[in-house]
CSV table of C-alpha atoms (C1' of nucleotides) in Angstrom, one decimal:
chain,number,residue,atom,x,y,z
A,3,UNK,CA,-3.8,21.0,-36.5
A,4,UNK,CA,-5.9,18.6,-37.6
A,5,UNK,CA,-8.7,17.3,-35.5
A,6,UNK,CA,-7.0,14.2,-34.3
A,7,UNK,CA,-4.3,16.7,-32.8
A,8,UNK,CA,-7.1,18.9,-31.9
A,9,UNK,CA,-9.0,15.9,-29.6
A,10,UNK,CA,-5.7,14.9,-27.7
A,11,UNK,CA,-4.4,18.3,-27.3
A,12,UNK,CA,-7.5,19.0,-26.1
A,13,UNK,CA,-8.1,16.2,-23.3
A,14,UNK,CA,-4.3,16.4,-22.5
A,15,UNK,CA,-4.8,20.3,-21.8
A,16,UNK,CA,-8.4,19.4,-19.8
A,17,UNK,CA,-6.6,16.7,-17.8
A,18,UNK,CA,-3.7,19.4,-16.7
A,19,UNK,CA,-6.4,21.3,-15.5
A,20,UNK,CA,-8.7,19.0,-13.4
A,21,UNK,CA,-5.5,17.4,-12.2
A,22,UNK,CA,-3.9,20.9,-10.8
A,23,UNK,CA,-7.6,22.1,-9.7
A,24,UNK,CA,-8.6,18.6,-7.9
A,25,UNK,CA,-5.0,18.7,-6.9
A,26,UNK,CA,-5.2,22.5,-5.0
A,27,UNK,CA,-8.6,21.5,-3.4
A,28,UNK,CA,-7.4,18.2,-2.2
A,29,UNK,CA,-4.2,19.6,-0.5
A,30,UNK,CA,-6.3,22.2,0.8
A,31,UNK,CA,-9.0,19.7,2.6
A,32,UNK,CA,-6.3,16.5,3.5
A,33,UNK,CA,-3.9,19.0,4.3
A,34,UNK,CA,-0.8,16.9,5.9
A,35,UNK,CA,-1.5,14.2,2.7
A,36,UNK,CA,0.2,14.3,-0.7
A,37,UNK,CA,-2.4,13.9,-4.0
A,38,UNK,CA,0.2,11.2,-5.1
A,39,UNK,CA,-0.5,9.6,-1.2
A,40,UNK,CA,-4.0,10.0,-1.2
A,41,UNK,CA,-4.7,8.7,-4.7
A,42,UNK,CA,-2.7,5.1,-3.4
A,43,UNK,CA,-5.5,5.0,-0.6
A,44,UNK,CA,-7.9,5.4,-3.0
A,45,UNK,CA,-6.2,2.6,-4.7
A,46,UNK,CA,-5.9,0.5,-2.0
A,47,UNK,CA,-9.1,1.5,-0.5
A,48,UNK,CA,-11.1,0.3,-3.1
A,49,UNK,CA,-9.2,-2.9,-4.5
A,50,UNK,CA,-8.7,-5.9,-2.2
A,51,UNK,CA,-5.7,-7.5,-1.8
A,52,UNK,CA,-3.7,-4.8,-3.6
A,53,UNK,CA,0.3,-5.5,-3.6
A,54,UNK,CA,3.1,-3.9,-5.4
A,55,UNK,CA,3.1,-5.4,-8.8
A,56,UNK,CA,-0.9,-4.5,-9.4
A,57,UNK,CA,-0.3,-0.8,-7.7
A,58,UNK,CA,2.6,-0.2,-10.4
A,59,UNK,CA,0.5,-1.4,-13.3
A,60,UNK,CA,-2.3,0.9,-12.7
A,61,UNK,CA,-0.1,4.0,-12.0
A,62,UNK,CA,2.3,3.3,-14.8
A,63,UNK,CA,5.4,4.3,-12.4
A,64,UNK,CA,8.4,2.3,-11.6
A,65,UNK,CA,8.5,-0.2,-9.1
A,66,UNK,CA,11.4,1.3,-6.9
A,67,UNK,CA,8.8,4.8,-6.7
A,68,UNK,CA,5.8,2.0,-5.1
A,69,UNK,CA,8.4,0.7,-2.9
A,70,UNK,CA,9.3,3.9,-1.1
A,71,UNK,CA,5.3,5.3,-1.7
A,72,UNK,CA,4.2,2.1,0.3
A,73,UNK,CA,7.1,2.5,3.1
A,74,UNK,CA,6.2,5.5,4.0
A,75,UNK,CA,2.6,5.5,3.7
A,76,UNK,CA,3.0,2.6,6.1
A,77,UNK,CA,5.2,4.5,8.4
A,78,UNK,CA,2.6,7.1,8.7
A,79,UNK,CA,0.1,4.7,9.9
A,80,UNK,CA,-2.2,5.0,6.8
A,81,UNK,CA,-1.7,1.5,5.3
A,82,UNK,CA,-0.6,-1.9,6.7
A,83,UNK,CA,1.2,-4.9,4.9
A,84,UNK,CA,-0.1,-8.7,5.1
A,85,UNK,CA,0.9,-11.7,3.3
A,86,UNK,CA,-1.0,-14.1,3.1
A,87,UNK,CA,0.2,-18.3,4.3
A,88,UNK,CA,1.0,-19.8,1.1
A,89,UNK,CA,3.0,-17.0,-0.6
A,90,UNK,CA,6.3,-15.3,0.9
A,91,UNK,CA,7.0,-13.3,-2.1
A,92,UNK,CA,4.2,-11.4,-2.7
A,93,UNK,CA,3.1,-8.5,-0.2
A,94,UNK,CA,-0.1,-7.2,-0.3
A,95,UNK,CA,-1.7,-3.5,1.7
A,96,UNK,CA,-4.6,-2.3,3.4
A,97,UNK,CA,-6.0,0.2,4.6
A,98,UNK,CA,-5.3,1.1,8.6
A,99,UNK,CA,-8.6,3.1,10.5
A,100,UNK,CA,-6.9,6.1,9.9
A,101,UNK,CA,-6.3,5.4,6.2
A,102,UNK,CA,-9.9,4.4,5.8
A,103,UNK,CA,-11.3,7.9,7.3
A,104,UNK,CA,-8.7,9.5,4.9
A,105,UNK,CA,-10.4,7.4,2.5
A,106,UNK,CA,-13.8,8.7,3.2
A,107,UNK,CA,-12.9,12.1,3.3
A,108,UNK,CA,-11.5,11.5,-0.2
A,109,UNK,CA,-14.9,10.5,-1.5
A,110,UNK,CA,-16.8,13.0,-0.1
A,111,UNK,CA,-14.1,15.3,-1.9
A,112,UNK,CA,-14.9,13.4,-5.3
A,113,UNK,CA,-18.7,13.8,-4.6
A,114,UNK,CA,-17.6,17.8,-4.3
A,115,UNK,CA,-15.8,17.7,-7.7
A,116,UNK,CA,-18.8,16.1,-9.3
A,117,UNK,CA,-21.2,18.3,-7.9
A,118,UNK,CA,-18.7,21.0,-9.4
A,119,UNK,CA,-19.0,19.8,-12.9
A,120,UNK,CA,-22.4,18.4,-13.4
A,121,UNK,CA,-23.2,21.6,-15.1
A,122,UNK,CA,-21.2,20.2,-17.8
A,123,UNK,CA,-22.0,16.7,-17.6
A,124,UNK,CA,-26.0,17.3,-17.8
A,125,UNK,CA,-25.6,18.3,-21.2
A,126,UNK,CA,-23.8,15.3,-22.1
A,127,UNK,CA,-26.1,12.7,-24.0
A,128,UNK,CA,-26.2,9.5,-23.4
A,129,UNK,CA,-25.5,8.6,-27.4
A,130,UNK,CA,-22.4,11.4,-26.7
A,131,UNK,CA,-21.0,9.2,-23.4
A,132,UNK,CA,-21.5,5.9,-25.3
A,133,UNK,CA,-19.2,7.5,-28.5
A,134,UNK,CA,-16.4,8.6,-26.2
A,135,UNK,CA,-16.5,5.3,-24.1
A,136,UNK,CA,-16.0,3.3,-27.5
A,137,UNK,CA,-13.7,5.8,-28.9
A,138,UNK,CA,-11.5,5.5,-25.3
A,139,UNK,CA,-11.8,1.4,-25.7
A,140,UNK,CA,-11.0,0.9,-28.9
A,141,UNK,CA,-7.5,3.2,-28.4
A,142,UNK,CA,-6.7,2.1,-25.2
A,143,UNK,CA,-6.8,-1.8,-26.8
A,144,UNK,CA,-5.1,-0.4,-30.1
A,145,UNK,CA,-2.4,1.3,-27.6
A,146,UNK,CA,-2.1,-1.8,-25.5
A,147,UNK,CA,-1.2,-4.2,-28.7
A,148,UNK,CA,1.6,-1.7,-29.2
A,149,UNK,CA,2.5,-1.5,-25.5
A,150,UNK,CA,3.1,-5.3,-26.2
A,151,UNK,CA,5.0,-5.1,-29.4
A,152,UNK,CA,7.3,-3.0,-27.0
A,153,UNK,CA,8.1,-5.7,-25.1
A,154,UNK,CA,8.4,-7.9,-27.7
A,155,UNK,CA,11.0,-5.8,-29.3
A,156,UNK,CA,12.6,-5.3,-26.1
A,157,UNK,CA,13.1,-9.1,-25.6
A,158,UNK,CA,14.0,-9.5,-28.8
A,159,UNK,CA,16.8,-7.1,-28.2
A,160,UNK,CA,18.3,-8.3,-24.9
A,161,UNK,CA,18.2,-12.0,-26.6
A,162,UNK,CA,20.7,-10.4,-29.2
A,163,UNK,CA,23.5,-9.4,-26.7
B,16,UNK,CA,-19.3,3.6,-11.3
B,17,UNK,CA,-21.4,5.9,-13.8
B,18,UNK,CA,-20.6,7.1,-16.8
B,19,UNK,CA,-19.3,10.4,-16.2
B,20,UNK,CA,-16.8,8.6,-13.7
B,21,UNK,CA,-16.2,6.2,-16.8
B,22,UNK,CA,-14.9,8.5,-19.2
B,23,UNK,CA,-12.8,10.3,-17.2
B,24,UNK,CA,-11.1,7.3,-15.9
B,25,UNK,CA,-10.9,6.2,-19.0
B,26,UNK,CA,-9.6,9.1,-21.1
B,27,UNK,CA,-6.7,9.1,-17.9
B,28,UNK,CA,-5.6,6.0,-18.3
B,29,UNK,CA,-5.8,6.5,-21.7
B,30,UNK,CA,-3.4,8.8,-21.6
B,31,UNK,CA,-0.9,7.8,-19.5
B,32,UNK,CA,-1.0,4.7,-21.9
B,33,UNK,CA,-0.1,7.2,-24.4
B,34,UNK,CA,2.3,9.2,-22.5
B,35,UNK,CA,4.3,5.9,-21.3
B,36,UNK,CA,4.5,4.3,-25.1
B,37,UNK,CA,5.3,7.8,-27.0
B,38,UNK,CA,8.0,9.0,-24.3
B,39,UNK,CA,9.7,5.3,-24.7
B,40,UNK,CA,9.3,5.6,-28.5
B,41,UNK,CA,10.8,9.0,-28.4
B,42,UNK,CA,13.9,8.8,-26.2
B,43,UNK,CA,14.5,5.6,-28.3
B,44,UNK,CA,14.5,7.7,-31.4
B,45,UNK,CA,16.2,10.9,-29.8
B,46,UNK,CA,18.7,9.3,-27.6
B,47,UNK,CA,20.7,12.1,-24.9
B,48,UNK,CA,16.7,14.4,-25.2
B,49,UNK,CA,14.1,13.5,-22.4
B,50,UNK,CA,11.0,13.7,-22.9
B,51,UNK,CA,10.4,16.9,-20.7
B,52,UNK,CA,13.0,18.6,-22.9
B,53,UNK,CA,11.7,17.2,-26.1
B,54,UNK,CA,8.3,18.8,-24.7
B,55,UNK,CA,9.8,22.1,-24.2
B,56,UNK,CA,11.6,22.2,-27.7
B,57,UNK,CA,8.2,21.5,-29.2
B,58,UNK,CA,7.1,24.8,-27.9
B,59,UNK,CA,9.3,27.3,-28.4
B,60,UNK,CA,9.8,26.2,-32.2
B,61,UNK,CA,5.9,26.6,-32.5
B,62,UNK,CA,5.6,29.8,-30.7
B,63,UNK,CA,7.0,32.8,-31.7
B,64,UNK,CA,8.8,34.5,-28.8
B,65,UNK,CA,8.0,32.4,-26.4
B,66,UNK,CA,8.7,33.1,-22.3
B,67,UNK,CA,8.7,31.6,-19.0
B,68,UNK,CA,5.7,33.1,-18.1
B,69,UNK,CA,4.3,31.6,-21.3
B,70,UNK,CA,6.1,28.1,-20.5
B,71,UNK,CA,4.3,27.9,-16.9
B,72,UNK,CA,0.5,28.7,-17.9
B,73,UNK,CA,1.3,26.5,-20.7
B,74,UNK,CA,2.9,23.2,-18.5
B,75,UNK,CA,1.3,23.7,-15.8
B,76,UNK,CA,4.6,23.9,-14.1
B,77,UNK,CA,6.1,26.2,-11.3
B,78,UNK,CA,8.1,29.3,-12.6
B,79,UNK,CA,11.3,27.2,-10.8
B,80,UNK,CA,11.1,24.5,-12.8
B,81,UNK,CA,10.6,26.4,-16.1
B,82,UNK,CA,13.8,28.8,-14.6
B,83,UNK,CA,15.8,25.5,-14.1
B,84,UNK,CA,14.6,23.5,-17.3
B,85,UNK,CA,15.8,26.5,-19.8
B,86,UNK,CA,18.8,27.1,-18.1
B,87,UNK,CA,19.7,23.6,-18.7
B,88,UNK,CA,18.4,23.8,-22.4
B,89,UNK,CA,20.9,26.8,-22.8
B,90,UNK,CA,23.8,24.9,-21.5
B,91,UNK,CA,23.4,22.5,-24.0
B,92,UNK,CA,23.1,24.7,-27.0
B,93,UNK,CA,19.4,23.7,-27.8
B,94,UNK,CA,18.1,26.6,-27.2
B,95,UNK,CA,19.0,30.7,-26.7
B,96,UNK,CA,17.4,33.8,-24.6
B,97,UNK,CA,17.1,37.4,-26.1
B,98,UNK,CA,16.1,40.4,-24.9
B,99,UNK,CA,13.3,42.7,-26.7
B,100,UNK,CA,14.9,46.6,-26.5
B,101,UNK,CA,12.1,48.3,-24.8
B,102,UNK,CA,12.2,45.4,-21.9
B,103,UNK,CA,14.4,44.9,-19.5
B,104,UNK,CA,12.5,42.2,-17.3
B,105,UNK,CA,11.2,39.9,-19.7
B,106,UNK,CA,13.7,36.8,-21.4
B,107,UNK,CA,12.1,35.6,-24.6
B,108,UNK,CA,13.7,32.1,-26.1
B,109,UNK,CA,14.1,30.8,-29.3
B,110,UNK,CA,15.6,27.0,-31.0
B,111,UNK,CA,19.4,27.4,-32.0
B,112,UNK,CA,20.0,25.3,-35.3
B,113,UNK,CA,20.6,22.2,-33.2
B,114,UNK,CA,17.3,22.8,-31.6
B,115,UNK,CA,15.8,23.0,-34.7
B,116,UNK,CA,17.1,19.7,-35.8
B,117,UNK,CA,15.8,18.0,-33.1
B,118,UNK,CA,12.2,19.8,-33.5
B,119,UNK,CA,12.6,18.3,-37.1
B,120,UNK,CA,13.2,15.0,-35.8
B,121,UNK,CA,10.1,15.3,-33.2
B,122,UNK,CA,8.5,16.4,-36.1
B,123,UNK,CA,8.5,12.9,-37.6
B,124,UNK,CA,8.5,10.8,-35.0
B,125,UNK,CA,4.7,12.7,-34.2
B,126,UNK,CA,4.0,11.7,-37.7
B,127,UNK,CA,4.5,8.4,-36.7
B,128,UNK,CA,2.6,7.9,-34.1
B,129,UNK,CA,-0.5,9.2,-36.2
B,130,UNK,CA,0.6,6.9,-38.5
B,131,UNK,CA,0.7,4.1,-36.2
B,132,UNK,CA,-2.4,5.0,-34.6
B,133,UNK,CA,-4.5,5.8,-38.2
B,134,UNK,CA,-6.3,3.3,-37.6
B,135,UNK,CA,-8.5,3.6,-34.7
B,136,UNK,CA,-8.7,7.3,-35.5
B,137,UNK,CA,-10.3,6.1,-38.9
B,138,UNK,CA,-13.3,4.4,-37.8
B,139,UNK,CA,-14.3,7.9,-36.1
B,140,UNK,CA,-16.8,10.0,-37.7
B,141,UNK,CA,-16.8,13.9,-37.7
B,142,UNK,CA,-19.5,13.8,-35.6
B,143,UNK,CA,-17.9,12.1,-33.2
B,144,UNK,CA,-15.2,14.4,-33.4
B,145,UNK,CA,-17.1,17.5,-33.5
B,146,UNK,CA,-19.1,15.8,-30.3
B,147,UNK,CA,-15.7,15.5,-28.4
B,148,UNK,CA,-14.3,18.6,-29.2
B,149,UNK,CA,-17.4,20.4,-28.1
B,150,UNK,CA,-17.5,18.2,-24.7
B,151,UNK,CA,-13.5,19.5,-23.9
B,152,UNK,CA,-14.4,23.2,-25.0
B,153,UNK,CA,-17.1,23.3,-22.3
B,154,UNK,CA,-15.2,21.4,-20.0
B,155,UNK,CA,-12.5,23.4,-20.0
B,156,UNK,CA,-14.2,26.4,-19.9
B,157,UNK,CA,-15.8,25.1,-16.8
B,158,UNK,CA,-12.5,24.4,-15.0
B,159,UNK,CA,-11.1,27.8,-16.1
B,160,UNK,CA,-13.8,29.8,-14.2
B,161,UNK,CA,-13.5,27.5,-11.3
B,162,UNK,CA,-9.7,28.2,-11.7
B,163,UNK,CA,-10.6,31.9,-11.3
B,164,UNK,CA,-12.8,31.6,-8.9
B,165,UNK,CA,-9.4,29.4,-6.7
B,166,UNK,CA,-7.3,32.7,-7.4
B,167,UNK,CA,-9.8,34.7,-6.1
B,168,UNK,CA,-10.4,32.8,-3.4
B,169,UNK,CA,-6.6,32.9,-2.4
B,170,UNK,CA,-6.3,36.4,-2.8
B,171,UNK,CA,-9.4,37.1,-0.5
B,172,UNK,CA,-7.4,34.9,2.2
B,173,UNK,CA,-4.5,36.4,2.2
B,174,UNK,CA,-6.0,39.9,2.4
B,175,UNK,CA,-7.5,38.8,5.7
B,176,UNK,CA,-4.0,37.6,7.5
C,21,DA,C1',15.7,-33.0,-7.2
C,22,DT,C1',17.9,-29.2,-9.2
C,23,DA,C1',19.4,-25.7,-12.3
C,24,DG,C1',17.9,-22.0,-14.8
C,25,DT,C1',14.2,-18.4,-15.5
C,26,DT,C1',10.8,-15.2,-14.0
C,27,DT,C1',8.4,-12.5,-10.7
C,28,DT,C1',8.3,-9.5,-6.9
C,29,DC,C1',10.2,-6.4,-4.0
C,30,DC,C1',14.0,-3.4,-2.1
C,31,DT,C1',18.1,-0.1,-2.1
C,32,DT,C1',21.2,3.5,-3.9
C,33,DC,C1',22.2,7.2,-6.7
C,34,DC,C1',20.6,10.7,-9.8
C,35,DT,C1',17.3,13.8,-12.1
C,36,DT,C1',13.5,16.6,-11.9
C,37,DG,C1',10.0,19.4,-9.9
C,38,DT,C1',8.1,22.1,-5.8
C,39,DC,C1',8.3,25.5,-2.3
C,40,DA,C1',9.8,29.6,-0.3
C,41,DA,C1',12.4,33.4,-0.1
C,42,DC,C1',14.4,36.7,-2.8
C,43,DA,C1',15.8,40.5,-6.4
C,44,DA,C1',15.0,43.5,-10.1
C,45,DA,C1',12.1,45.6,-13.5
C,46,DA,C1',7.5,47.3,-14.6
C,47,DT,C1',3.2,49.1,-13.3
C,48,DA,C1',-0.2,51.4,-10.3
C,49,DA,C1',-1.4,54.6,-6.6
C,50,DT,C1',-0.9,58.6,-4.2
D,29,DA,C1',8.1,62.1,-7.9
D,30,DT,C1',7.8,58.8,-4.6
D,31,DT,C1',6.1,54.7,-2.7
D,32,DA,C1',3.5,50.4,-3.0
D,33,DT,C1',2.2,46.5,-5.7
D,34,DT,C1',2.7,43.2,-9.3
D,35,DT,C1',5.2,40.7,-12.7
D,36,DT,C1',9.1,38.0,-14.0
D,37,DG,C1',12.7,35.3,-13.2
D,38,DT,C1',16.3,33.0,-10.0
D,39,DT,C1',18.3,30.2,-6.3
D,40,DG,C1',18.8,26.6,-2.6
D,41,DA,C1',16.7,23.1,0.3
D,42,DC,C1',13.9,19.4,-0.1
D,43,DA,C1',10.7,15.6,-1.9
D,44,DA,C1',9.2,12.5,-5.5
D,45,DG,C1',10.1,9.5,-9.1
D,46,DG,C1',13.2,7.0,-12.4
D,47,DA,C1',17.2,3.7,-13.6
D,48,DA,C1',19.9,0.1,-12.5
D,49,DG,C1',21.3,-3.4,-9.9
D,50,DG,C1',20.4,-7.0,-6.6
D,51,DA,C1',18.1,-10.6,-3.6
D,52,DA,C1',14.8,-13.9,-2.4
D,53,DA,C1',10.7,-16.6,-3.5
D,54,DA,C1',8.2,-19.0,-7.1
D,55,DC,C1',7.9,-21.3,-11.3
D,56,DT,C1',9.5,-24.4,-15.1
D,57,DA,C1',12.5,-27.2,-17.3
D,58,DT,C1',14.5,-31.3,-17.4
DNA sequence: ATAGTTTTCCTTCCTTGTCAACAAAATAAT
DNA sequence: ATTATTTTGTTGACAAGGAAGGAAAACTAT
């Protein structure tokens, strides 16, 4: 393996990790309130006027899964719908009082995890943060010119038939 | 939002960026294989007698899942189970010839997405590199005591009840 | 104005993964 | 040697997400 392999390897296998750990502590503290649920309150919590379309883009999942995730978020009482006077099409979420103390309880959790790690983080330089941070944009813009090509292609596709 | 919450935002969305292009890529190139499976097949041709138990730790996956997935992979002649003669519990799996085309043909298509990503992984010096991979080591070091330390803490709990 | 196109959201069916209970082999304890 | 515990893998009920198709609102040509 070279050490391109080695750096995504790595971070995909560190990401497993903090996902299932974060995930185990989470279910343990909101117990009654999915990881998947909470992390669309955190979502919602912290964006204003978040609808469907923007909640789909962020959690790269399909529309139809944000459409049943919303429904029943909202038939537990955690979220509420609103449109807004000028616009019939577009549905946008908030957070209900009980979805806001979820919220906060959510933070706190964060705040935990944090505290958990900043072992690790303290030796972290600044010069070391700033690398990865230019390292992360620069793929994530090279990655999102090929997400576009994508569609191009796929456009160019369904134009043929 | 400080840096620490900046990277690892970043490096996640990051990856699912990656996740979503390579998996459309790749069942575009391996029509009939999802991703999941191509994942698995990846695997077992890389490790020599490979198991479920190995499958789990390594996918972070429950042992149903891994049960269900092979079975599946067996049915469609990708993949076969043996039997070591000194165990009777334990089911190893290896590729069958077809699987091992379709490791080939992962196998190039991962040599394409290096390819297509060369160049941002160009402009990154092996210090950079080096910086990274010592940042996941640690990190995941971290997470695996704290891992440990969830175990334990399970264990301890269910002594009591 | 109005006819086509795009955006946004919803519904149904299907696949995949989790959970929990279980069985059998291997290992540990007495 | 016998019994208890752990490891490994399986199964069935259930939940979550994806795919495809559809409907209504909004936009964009004429």
């Amino acid at each position: 393996m070279n050490k391109e392999e080695l750096v995504i390897a790595g971070f995909r296998d560190l990401f497993n990790k903090l996902v299932w750990l974060n995930k185990s502590k989470m279910e343990d503290s909101l117990k009654g309130y999915k990881s998947s649920e909470v992390h669309c309150i955190e979502y919602i919590g912290r964006n204003e006027d978040s609808n469907g379309t923007k909640l789909v883009e962020s959690f790269y999942m399909t529309s139809g899964a944000i459409s049943k995730m919303t429904k029943k978020l909202i038939k537990k009482g955690i979220i509420e719908s609103y449109q807004k006077p000028d616009n019939k099409k577009e549905i946008y979420f908030r957070l209900t009082p009980q979805g806001k103390a979820i919220y906060e309880i959510h933070e706190e959790l964060h705040k935990e995890f944090q505290e958990r790690d900043k072992a690790v983080f303290e030796q972290v330089t600044e010069e070391q943060f700033d690398s990865m941070l230019s390292f992360v944009e620069k793929y994530s813009r090279h990655l999102d010119a090929e997400i576009k090509k994508l569609g191009a292609d796929i456009k160019s596709e369904s134009r043929d038939s």
